[in-house]
mmCIF file of C-alpha atoms and ligand atoms in Angstrom:
data_model
loop_
_atom_site.group_PDB
_atom_site.id
_atom_site.type_symbol
_atom_site.label_atom_id
_atom_site.label_comp_id
_atom_site.label_asym_id
_atom_site.label_seq_id
_atom_site.Cartn_x
_atom_site.Cartn_y
_atom_site.Cartn_z
ATOM 1 C CA MET A 1 90.998 91.505 158.863
ATOM 2 C CA ALA A 2 87.902 90.956 161.444
ATOM 3 C CA LEU A 3 84.989 93.815 160.954
ATOM 4 C CA GLU A 4 84.987 96.109 163.878
ATOM 5 C CA GLN A 5 82.728 98.810 165.522
ATOM 6 C CA THR A 6 84.195 101.715 167.267
ATOM 7 C CA LEU A 7 82.306 104.630 168.915
ATOM 8 C CA SER A 8 83.016 108.213 167.534
ATOM 9 C CA ILE A 9 81.732 111.476 169.210
ATOM 10 C CA ILE A 10 82.231 114.922 167.564
ATOM 11 C CA LYS A 11 82.609 116.929 170.293
ATOM 12 C CA PRO A 12 81.195 120.268 171.368
ATOM 13 C CA ASP A 13 83.564 122.666 170.059
ATOM 14 C CA ALA A 14 83.462 121.146 166.522
ATOM 15 C CA VAL A 15 79.428 121.071 166.583
ATOM 16 C CA LYS A 16 79.331 124.833 167.714
ATOM 17 C CA ARG A 17 81.330 125.612 164.924
ATOM 18 C CA ASP A 18 79.143 123.429 162.637
ATOM 19 C CA LEU A 19 81.731 120.884 161.620
ATOM 20 C CA ILE A 20 79.666 118.024 161.839
ATOM 21 C CA GLY A 21 79.328 117.575 158.193
ATOM 22 C CA ARG A 22 82.503 118.219 157.217
ATOM 23 C CA ILE A 23 83.553 115.490 160.019
ATOM 24 C CA LEU A 24 80.977 112.715 159.174
ATOM 25 C CA ALA A 25 82.269 113.276 155.523
ATOM 26 C CA ARG A 26 85.879 112.145 156.282
ATOM 27 C CA PHE A 27 84.623 109.133 158.063
ATOM 28 C CA GLU A 28 82.743 107.967 155.095
ATOM 29 C CA ALA A 29 85.577 109.083 152.732
ATOM 30 C CA GLU A 30 87.958 107.071 154.875
ATOM 31 C CA GLY A 31 86.022 103.882 154.519
ATOM 32 C CA PHE A 32 84.084 103.959 157.875
ATOM 33 C CA ARG A 33 80.242 102.948 157.681
ATOM 34 C CA ILE A 34 78.089 105.018 159.807
ATOM 35 C CA VAL A 35 75.764 102.205 161.563
ATOM 36 C CA ALA A 36 74.326 104.224 164.378
ATOM 37 C CA ALA A 37 74.262 108.018 164.950
ATOM 38 C CA LYS A 38 72.499 110.491 167.474
ATOM 39 C CA MET A 39 72.819 113.907 168.296
ATOM 40 C CA LEU A 40 72.262 114.618 172.229
ATOM 41 C CA HIS A 41 73.368 117.225 175.275
ATOM 42 C CA LEU A 42 75.106 115.350 177.981
ATOM 43 C CA SER A 43 74.070 115.990 181.504
ATOM 44 C CA GLU A 44 76.788 116.525 184.031
ATOM 45 C CA ALA A 45 76.417 112.851 185.229
ATOM 46 C CA GLN A 46 76.265 111.325 181.816
ATOM 47 C CA ALA A 47 79.630 113.191 180.897
ATOM 48 C CA GLN A 48 81.132 112.279 184.199
ATOM 49 C CA GLY A 49 79.975 108.412 183.589
ATOM 50 C CA PHE A 50 81.528 108.462 180.420
ATOM 51 C CA TYR A 51 84.639 109.589 181.121
ATOM 52 C CA ALA A 52 84.791 107.744 184.676
ATOM 53 C CA GLU A 53 88.221 106.482 183.956
ATOM 54 C CA HIS A 54 89.751 109.986 184.285
ATOM 55 C CA GLU A 55 87.958 110.884 187.671
ATOM 56 C CA GLY A 56 90.452 112.420 190.198
ATOM 57 C CA LYS A 57 92.542 114.127 187.022
ATOM 58 C CA ALA A 58 93.577 117.803 187.076
ATOM 59 C CA PHE A 59 92.000 118.374 183.895
ATOM 60 C CA PHE A 60 88.608 116.150 184.867
ATOM 61 C CA ALA A 61 86.032 118.949 186.172
ATOM 62 C CA GLY A 62 87.229 121.045 182.872
ATOM 63 C CA LEU A 63 86.805 118.058 180.924
ATOM 64 C CA VAL A 64 83.007 117.846 182.306
ATOM 65 C CA ASP A 65 82.332 121.266 181.731
ATOM 66 C CA TYR A 66 83.486 121.062 177.961
ATOM 67 C CA MET A 67 81.815 118.120 177.365
ATOM 68 C CA THR A 68 78.429 119.509 178.559
ATOM 69 C CA SER A 69 78.727 122.909 177.116
ATOM 70 C CA ALA A 70 76.808 122.286 173.805
ATOM 71 C CA PRO A 71 75.446 119.107 171.954
ATOM 72 C CA ILE A 72 77.437 116.315 170.635
ATOM 73 C CA MET A 73 76.942 113.632 167.893
ATOM 74 C CA VAL A 74 77.819 110.345 168.681
ATOM 75 C CA THR A 75 77.753 107.444 165.987
ATOM 76 C CA VAL A 76 79.018 103.766 165.877
ATOM 77 C CA LEU A 77 81.357 103.485 162.821
ATOM 78 C CA GLU A 78 82.096 100.035 160.982
ATOM 79 C CA LYS A 79 84.922 99.006 159.387
ATOM 80 C CA GLU A 80 87.679 96.287 159.217
ATOM 81 C CA ASN A 81 90.197 97.585 162.237
ATOM 82 C CA ALA A 82 87.753 100.206 162.907
ATOM 83 C CA ILE A 83 89.222 100.886 166.234
ATOM 84 C CA GLY A 84 93.014 101.631 165.297
ATOM 85 C CA ASP A 85 92.317 102.892 162.234
ATOM 86 C CA TYR A 86 89.930 105.601 163.765
ATOM 87 C CA ARG A 87 92.400 106.378 166.266
ATOM 88 C CA THR A 88 94.787 106.864 163.471
ATOM 89 C CA LEU A 89 92.527 109.106 161.963
ATOM 90 C CA ILE A 90 91.723 111.327 164.379
ATOM 91 C CA GLY A 91 95.439 111.940 165.533
ATOM 92 C CA ALA A 92 96.942 112.513 169.125
ATOM 93 C CA THR A 93 95.221 113.991 172.087
ATOM 94 C CA ASN A 94 96.673 117.041 171.621
ATOM 95 C CA PRO A 95 96.030 118.828 168.452
ATOM 96 C CA GLU A 96 100.172 120.323 168.072
ATOM 97 C CA GLU A 97 101.184 116.597 168.419
ATOM 98 C CA ALA A 98 98.930 115.203 165.749
ATOM 99 C CA ALA A 99 100.280 114.109 162.386
ATOM 100 C CA PRO A 100 99.093 116.397 159.415
ATOM 101 C CA GLY A 101 95.972 115.774 157.783
ATOM 102 C CA THR A 102 94.258 113.972 160.989
ATOM 103 C CA ILE A 103 91.043 115.333 162.292
ATOM 104 C CA ARG A 104 92.551 116.744 165.233
ATOM 105 C CA ARG A 105 95.269 118.586 163.470
ATOM 106 C CA ASP A 106 93.093 120.115 161.069
ATOM 107 C CA PHE A 107 90.185 120.994 163.303
ATOM 108 C CA ALA A 108 90.918 120.856 167.137
ATOM 109 C CA LEU A 109 91.095 124.230 169.336
ATOM 110 C CA SER A 110 93.187 122.580 172.109
ATOM 111 C CA LYS A 111 94.141 119.368 174.369
ATOM 112 C CA THR A 112 90.691 119.655 175.694
ATOM 113 C CA GLN A 113 88.663 121.062 172.926
ATOM 114 C CA ASN A 114 90.098 118.307 170.329
ATOM 115 C CA SER A 115 86.888 118.115 168.189
ATOM 116 C CA VAL A 116 86.329 114.151 168.478
ATOM 117 C CA HIS A 117 86.550 111.161 170.703
ATOM 118 C CA GLY A 118 87.399 107.491 169.343
ATOM 119 C CA SER A 119 87.192 104.500 171.780
ATOM 120 C CA ASP A 120 90.931 103.137 172.444
ATOM 121 C CA GLY A 121 90.418 99.533 172.329
ATOM 122 C CA PRO A 122 88.393 96.685 172.029
ATOM 123 C CA SER A 123 86.770 96.543 175.533
ATOM 124 C CA SER A 124 86.474 100.438 175.502
ATOM 125 C CA ALA A 125 84.843 100.278 172.419
ATOM 126 C CA GLU A 126 81.880 98.039 173.437
ATOM 127 C CA ARG A 127 81.601 99.642 176.896
ATOM 128 C CA GLU A 128 81.277 103.281 174.873
ATOM 129 C CA ILE A 129 79.013 101.919 172.565
ATOM 130 C CA ALA A 130 76.378 100.304 175.180
ATOM 131 C CA TYR A 131 76.936 103.551 176.838
ATOM 132 C CA PHE A 132 75.072 105.185 174.194
ATOM 133 C CA PHE A 133 72.921 102.888 172.021
ATOM 134 C CA ALA A 134 70.829 99.802 172.465
ATOM 135 C CA GLU A 135 71.393 97.021 170.086
ATOM 136 C CA SER A 136 68.089 97.882 168.100
ATOM 137 C CA GLU A 137 69.728 101.603 167.288
ATOM 138 C CA ILE A 138 72.720 100.001 165.727
ATOM 139 C CA CYS A 139 72.101 99.241 161.633
ATOM 140 C CA PRO A 140 74.579 97.407 160.176
ATOM 141 C CA ARG A 141 74.185 96.425 156.285
ATOM 142 C CA ASP A 142 75.212 93.215 154.684
HETATM 143 P P1 IDP B 1 91.599 110.654 174.001
HETATM 144 O O1 IDP B 1 90.472 111.370 173.891
HETATM 145 O O2 IDP B 1 92.774 110.919 172.778
HETATM 146 O O3 IDP B 1 91.656 109.025 173.915
HETATM 147 P P2 IDP B 1 92.139 110.660 176.858
HETATM 148 O O4 IDP B 1 93.646 110.644 177.426
HETATM 149 O O5 IDP B 1 91.239 109.355 177.207
HETATM 150 O O6 IDP B 1 92.455 111.114 175.301
HETATM 151 O O7 IDP B 1 91.763 111.886 177.489
HETATM 152 C C1 IDP B 1 89.802 112.409 177.228
HETATM 153 C C2 IDP B 1 89.907 113.834 176.887
HETATM 154 O O8 IDP B 1 90.318 114.302 178.276
HETATM 155 C C3 IDP B 1 90.591 114.282 175.665
HETATM 156 O O9 IDP B 1 90.059 113.727 174.510
HETATM 157 C C4 IDP B 1 90.516 115.422 176.170
HETATM 158 O O10 IDP B 1 89.749 116.250 175.433
HETATM 159 C C5 IDP B 1 90.806 115.424 177.330
HETATM 160 N N1 IDP B 1 92.281 115.516 178.057
HETATM 161 C C6 IDP B 1 93.183 114.712 177.905
HETATM 162 N N2 IDP B 1 94.382 114.920 178.806
HETATM 163 C C7 IDP B 1 94.223 116.539 178.914
HETATM 164 C C8 IDP B 1 95.285 117.080 179.440
HETATM 165 O O11 IDP B 1 96.018 116.977 179.809
HETATM 166 N N3 IDP B 1 94.443 118.485 179.448
HETATM 167 C C9 IDP B 1 93.503 118.698 179.165
HETATM 168 N N4 IDP B 1 92.491 118.000 178.590
HETATM 169 C C10 IDP B 1 92.802 116.903 178.288
#
């Protein structure tokens, strides 16, 4: 299977509750290598641009408010089959529907405040990684 990269965000609800370290440890324990990382506080325009595909939906304004409510931690994770395996690790969007042992089941507060983001396919991974990182900020090893 091919080595892939995916974009992960530790979202405001998790940052506010000081869960960054525990969540990053889960990534590494599951075999994901952190090859880029930064913490930032999204502007409204940045949050709207990142979630542009959801513009017009009923939850969009609340999603933007939430994503700008506190800092986030953005990482690029590398692994074989990283995109699919990371979606499995975080679980369903709604924590009540997320499988036991997933990050959202363990940490998320609600369908909006669901602690983590992960790219949902190869083209969104490419777009989302480029949204936050210059190529020179990504540090793959061996
Ligand atoms: P995903 O994060 O599991 O890929 P998406 O459907 O891409 O889910 O939605 C992006 C984010 O928007 C979700 O993670 C969640 O924070 C929020 N969201 C999605 N659907 C709803 C909803 O029905 N109500 C409230 N918030 C939602």
